[in-house]
mmCIF file of C-alpha atoms in Angstrom:
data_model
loop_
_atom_site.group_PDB
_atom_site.id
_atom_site.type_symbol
_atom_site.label_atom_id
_atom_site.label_comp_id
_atom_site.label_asym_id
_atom_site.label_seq_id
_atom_site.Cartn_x
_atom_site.Cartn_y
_atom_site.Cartn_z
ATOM 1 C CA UNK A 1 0.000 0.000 0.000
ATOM 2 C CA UNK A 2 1.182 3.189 -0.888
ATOM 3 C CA UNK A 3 0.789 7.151 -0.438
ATOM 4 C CA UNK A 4 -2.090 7.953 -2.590
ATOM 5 C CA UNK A 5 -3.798 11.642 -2.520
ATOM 6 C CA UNK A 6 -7.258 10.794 -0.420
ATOM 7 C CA UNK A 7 -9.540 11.911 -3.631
ATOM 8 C CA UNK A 8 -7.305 9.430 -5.987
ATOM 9 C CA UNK A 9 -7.651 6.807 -2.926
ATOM 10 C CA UNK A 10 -10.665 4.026 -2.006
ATOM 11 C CA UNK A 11 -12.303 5.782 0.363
ATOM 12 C CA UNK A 12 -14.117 7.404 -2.965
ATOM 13 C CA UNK A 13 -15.880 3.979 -2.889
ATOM 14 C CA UNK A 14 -17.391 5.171 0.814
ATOM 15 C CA UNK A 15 -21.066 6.181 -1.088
ATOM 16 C CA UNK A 16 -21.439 2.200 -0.999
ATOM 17 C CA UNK A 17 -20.863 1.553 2.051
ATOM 18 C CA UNK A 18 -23.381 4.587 2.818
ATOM 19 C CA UNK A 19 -26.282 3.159 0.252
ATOM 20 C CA UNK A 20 -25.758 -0.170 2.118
ATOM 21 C CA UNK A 21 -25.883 1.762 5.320
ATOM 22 C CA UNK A 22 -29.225 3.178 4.568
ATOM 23 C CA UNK A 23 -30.766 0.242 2.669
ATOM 24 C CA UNK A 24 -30.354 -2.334 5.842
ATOM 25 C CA UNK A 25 -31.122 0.567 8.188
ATOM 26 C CA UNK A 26 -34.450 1.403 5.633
ATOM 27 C CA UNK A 27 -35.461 -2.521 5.531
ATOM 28 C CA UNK A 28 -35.334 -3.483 9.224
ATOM 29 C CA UNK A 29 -36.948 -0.175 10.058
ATOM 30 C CA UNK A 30 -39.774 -1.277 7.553
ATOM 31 C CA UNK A 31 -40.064 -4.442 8.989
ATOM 32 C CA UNK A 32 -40.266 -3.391 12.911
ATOM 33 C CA UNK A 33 -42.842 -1.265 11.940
ATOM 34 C CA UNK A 34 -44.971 -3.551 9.598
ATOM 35 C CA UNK A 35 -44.021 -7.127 11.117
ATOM 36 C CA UNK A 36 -45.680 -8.742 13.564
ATOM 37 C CA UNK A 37 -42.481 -10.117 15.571
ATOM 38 C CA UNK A 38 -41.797 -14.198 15.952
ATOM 39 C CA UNK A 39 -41.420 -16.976 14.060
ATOM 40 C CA UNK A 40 -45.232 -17.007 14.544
ATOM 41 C CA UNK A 41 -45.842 -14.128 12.060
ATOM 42 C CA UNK A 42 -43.314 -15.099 9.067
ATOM 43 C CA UNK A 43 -44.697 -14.538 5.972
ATOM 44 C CA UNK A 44 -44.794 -17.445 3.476
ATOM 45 C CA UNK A 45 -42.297 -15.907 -0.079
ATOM 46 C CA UNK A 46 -41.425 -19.044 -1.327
ATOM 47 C CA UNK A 47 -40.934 -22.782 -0.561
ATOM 48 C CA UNK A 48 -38.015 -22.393 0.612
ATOM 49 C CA UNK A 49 -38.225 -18.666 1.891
ATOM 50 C CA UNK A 50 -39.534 -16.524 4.515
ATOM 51 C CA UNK A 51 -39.808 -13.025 5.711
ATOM 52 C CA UNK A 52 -39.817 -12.101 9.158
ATOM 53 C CA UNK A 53 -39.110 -10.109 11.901
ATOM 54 C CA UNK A 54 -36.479 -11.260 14.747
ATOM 55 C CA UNK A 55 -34.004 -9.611 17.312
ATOM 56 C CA UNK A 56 -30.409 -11.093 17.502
ATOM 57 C CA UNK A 57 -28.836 -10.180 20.441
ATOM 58 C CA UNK A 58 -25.723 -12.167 19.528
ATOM 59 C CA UNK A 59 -23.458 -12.333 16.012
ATOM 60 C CA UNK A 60 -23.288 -14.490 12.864
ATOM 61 C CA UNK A 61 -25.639 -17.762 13.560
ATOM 62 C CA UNK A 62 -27.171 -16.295 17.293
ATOM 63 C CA UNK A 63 -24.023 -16.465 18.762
ATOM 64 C CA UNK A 64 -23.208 -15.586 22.211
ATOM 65 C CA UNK A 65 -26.670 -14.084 22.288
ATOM 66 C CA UNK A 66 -27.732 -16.120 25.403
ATOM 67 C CA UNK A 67 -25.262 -14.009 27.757
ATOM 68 C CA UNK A 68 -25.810 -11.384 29.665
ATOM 69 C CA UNK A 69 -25.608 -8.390 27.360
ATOM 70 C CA UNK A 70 -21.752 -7.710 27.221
ATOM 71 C CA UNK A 71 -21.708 -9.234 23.922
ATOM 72 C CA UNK A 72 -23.428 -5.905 22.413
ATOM 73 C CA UNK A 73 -20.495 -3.754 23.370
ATOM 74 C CA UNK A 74 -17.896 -6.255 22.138
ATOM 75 C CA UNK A 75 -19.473 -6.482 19.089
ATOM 76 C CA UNK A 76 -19.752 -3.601 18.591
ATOM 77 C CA UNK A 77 -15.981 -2.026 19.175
ATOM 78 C CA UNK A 78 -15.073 -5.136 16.968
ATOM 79 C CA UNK A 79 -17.066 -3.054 14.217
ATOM 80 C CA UNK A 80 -15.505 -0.554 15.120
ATOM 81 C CA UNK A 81 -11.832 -1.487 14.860
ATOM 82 C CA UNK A 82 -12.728 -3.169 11.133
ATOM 83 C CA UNK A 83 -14.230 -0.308 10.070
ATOM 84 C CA UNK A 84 -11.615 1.908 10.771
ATOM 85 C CA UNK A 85 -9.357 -0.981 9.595
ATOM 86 C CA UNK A 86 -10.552 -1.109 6.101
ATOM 87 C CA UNK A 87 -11.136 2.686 6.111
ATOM 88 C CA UNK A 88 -7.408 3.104 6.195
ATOM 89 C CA UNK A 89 -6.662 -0.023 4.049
ATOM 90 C CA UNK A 90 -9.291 1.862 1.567
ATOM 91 C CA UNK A 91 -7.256 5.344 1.874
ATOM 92 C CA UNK A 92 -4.095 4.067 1.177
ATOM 93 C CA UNK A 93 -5.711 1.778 -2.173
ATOM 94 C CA UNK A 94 -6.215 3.697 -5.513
ATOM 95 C CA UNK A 95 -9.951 3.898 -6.152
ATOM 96 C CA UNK A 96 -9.043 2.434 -9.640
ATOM 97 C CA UNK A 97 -8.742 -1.229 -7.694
ATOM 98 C CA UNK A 98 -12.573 -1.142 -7.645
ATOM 99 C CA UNK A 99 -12.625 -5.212 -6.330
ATOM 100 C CA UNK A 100 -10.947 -4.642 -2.900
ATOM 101 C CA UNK A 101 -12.471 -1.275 -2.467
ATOM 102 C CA UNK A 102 -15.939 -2.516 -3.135
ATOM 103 C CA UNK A 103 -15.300 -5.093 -0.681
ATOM 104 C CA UNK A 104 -13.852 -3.177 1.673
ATOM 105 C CA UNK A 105 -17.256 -0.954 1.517
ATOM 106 C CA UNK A 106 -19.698 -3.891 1.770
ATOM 107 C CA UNK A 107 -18.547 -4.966 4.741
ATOM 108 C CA UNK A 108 -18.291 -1.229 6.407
ATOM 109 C CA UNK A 109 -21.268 -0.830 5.382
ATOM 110 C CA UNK A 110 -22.856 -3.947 6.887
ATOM 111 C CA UNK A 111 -20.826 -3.871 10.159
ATOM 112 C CA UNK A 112 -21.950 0.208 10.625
ATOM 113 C CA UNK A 113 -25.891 -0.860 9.854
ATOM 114 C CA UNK A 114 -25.551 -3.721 12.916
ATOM 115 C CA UNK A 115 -23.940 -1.737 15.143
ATOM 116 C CA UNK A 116 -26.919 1.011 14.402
ATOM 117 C CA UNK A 117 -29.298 -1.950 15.276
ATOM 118 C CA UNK A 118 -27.044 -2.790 18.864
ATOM 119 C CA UNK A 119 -26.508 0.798 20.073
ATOM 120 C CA UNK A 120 -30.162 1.982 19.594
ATOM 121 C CA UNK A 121 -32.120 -0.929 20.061
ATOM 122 C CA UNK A 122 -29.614 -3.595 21.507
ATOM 123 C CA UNK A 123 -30.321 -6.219 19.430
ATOM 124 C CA UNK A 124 -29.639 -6.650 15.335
ATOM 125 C CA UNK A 125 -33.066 -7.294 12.895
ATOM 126 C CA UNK A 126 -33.167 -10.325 11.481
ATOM 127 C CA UNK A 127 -35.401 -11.136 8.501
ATOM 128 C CA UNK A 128 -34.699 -13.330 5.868
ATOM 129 C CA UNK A 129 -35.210 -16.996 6.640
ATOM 130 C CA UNK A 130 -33.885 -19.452 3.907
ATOM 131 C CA UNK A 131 -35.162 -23.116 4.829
ATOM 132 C CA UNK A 132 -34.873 -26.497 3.390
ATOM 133 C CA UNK A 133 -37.925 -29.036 5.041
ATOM 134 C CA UNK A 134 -37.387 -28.537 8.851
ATOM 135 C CA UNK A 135 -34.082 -27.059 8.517
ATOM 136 C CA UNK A 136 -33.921 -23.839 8.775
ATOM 137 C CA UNK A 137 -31.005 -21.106 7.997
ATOM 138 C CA UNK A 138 -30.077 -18.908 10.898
ATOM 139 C CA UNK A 139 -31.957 -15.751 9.976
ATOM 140 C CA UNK A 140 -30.242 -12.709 8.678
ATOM 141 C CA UNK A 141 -30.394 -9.573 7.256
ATOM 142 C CA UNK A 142 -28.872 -7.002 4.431
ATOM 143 C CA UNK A 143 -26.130 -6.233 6.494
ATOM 144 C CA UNK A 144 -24.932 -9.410 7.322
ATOM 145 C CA UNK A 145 -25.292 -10.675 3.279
ATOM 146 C CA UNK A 146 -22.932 -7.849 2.382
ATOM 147 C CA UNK A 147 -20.646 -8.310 4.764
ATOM 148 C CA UNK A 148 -20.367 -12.157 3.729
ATOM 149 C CA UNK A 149 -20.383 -11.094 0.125
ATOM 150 C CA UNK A 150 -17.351 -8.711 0.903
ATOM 151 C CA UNK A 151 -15.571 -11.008 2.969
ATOM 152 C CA UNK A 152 -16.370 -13.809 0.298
ATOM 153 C CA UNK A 153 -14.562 -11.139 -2.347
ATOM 154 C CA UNK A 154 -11.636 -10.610 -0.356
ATOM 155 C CA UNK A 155 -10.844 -14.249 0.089
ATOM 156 C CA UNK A 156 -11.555 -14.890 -3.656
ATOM 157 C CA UNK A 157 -8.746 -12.074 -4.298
ATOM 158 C CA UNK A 158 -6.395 -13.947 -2.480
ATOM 159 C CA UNK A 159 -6.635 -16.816 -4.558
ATOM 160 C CA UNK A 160 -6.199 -14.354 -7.672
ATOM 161 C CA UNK A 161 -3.066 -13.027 -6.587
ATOM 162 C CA UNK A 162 -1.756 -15.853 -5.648
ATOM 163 C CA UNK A 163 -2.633 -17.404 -9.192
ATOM 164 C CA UNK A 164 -1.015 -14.141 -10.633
ATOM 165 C CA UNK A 165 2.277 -14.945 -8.724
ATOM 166 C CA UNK A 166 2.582 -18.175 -9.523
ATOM 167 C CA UNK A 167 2.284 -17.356 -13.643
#
């Protein structure tokens, strides 16, 4: 990584992580006003597909969300500390390498739009339920896809560079 002026640098590629910001933000807002909450009140999209509205007091896949409420604030300074990780990673990229920097933003924006969810209500929105028979997905939200899909870019970059070295 290099010295690149800040309006040559990644952190151009900040709107995303702000449209992704306000989408998730939007959406669960939409569905904690429209939703009746539970499992209970899921609304039928397709065989394998459901919309509804649950808190997640925990991360990824519910977890630690049985404690006693410390888990919010680690959680959330963990956001913190990636954010401002890629943030600089993103500064010191030129905004020309759109793959990392789009990456970089997805996941920003993600992690910013649950920690929204834990500060003011102290819980993350849940809504999408994916299912196959009785098995059911851990439900999720916008903000966690995009953070999967960045992290899912960033590990498919590694195996592109390393592909590039080796030729």
């Amino acid at each position: 990584m290099s010295n690149i002026p800040l309006k040559q640098s990644g952190v151009r590629w900040l709107w995303l992580a702000i449209v992704i910001f306000f989408a998730d933000i939007g959406i669960k807002l939409f569905v904690m006003d429209n939703m009746g909450y539970g499992w209970a009140n899921r609304i039928e999209v397709l065989p394998f597909f459901n919309l509804l509205y649950v808190h997640n007091y925990g991360a990824a896949f519910s977890f630690l969300s049985d404690q006693a409420g410390w888990q919010r604030w680690l959680f959330t300074g963990i956001a913190f500390v990636v954010t401002a990780l890629l943030t600089y990673w993103m500064s010191k990229l030129p905004a020309k390498e759109k793959w990392n920097n789009i990456a970089y933003a997805m996941i920003i924006g993600g992690a910013v739009g649950n920690v929204f969810d834990r500060v003011v209500h102290g819980f993350v929105v849940d809504y999408l339920d994916f299912f196959w028979g009785n098995y059911h997905w851990p439900a999720f939200n916008l903000a966690d896809t995009t953070i999967c899909i960045g992290a899912a870019m960033i590990i498919l970059d590694g195996f592109r560079r390393k592909e590039d070295a080796a030729a």
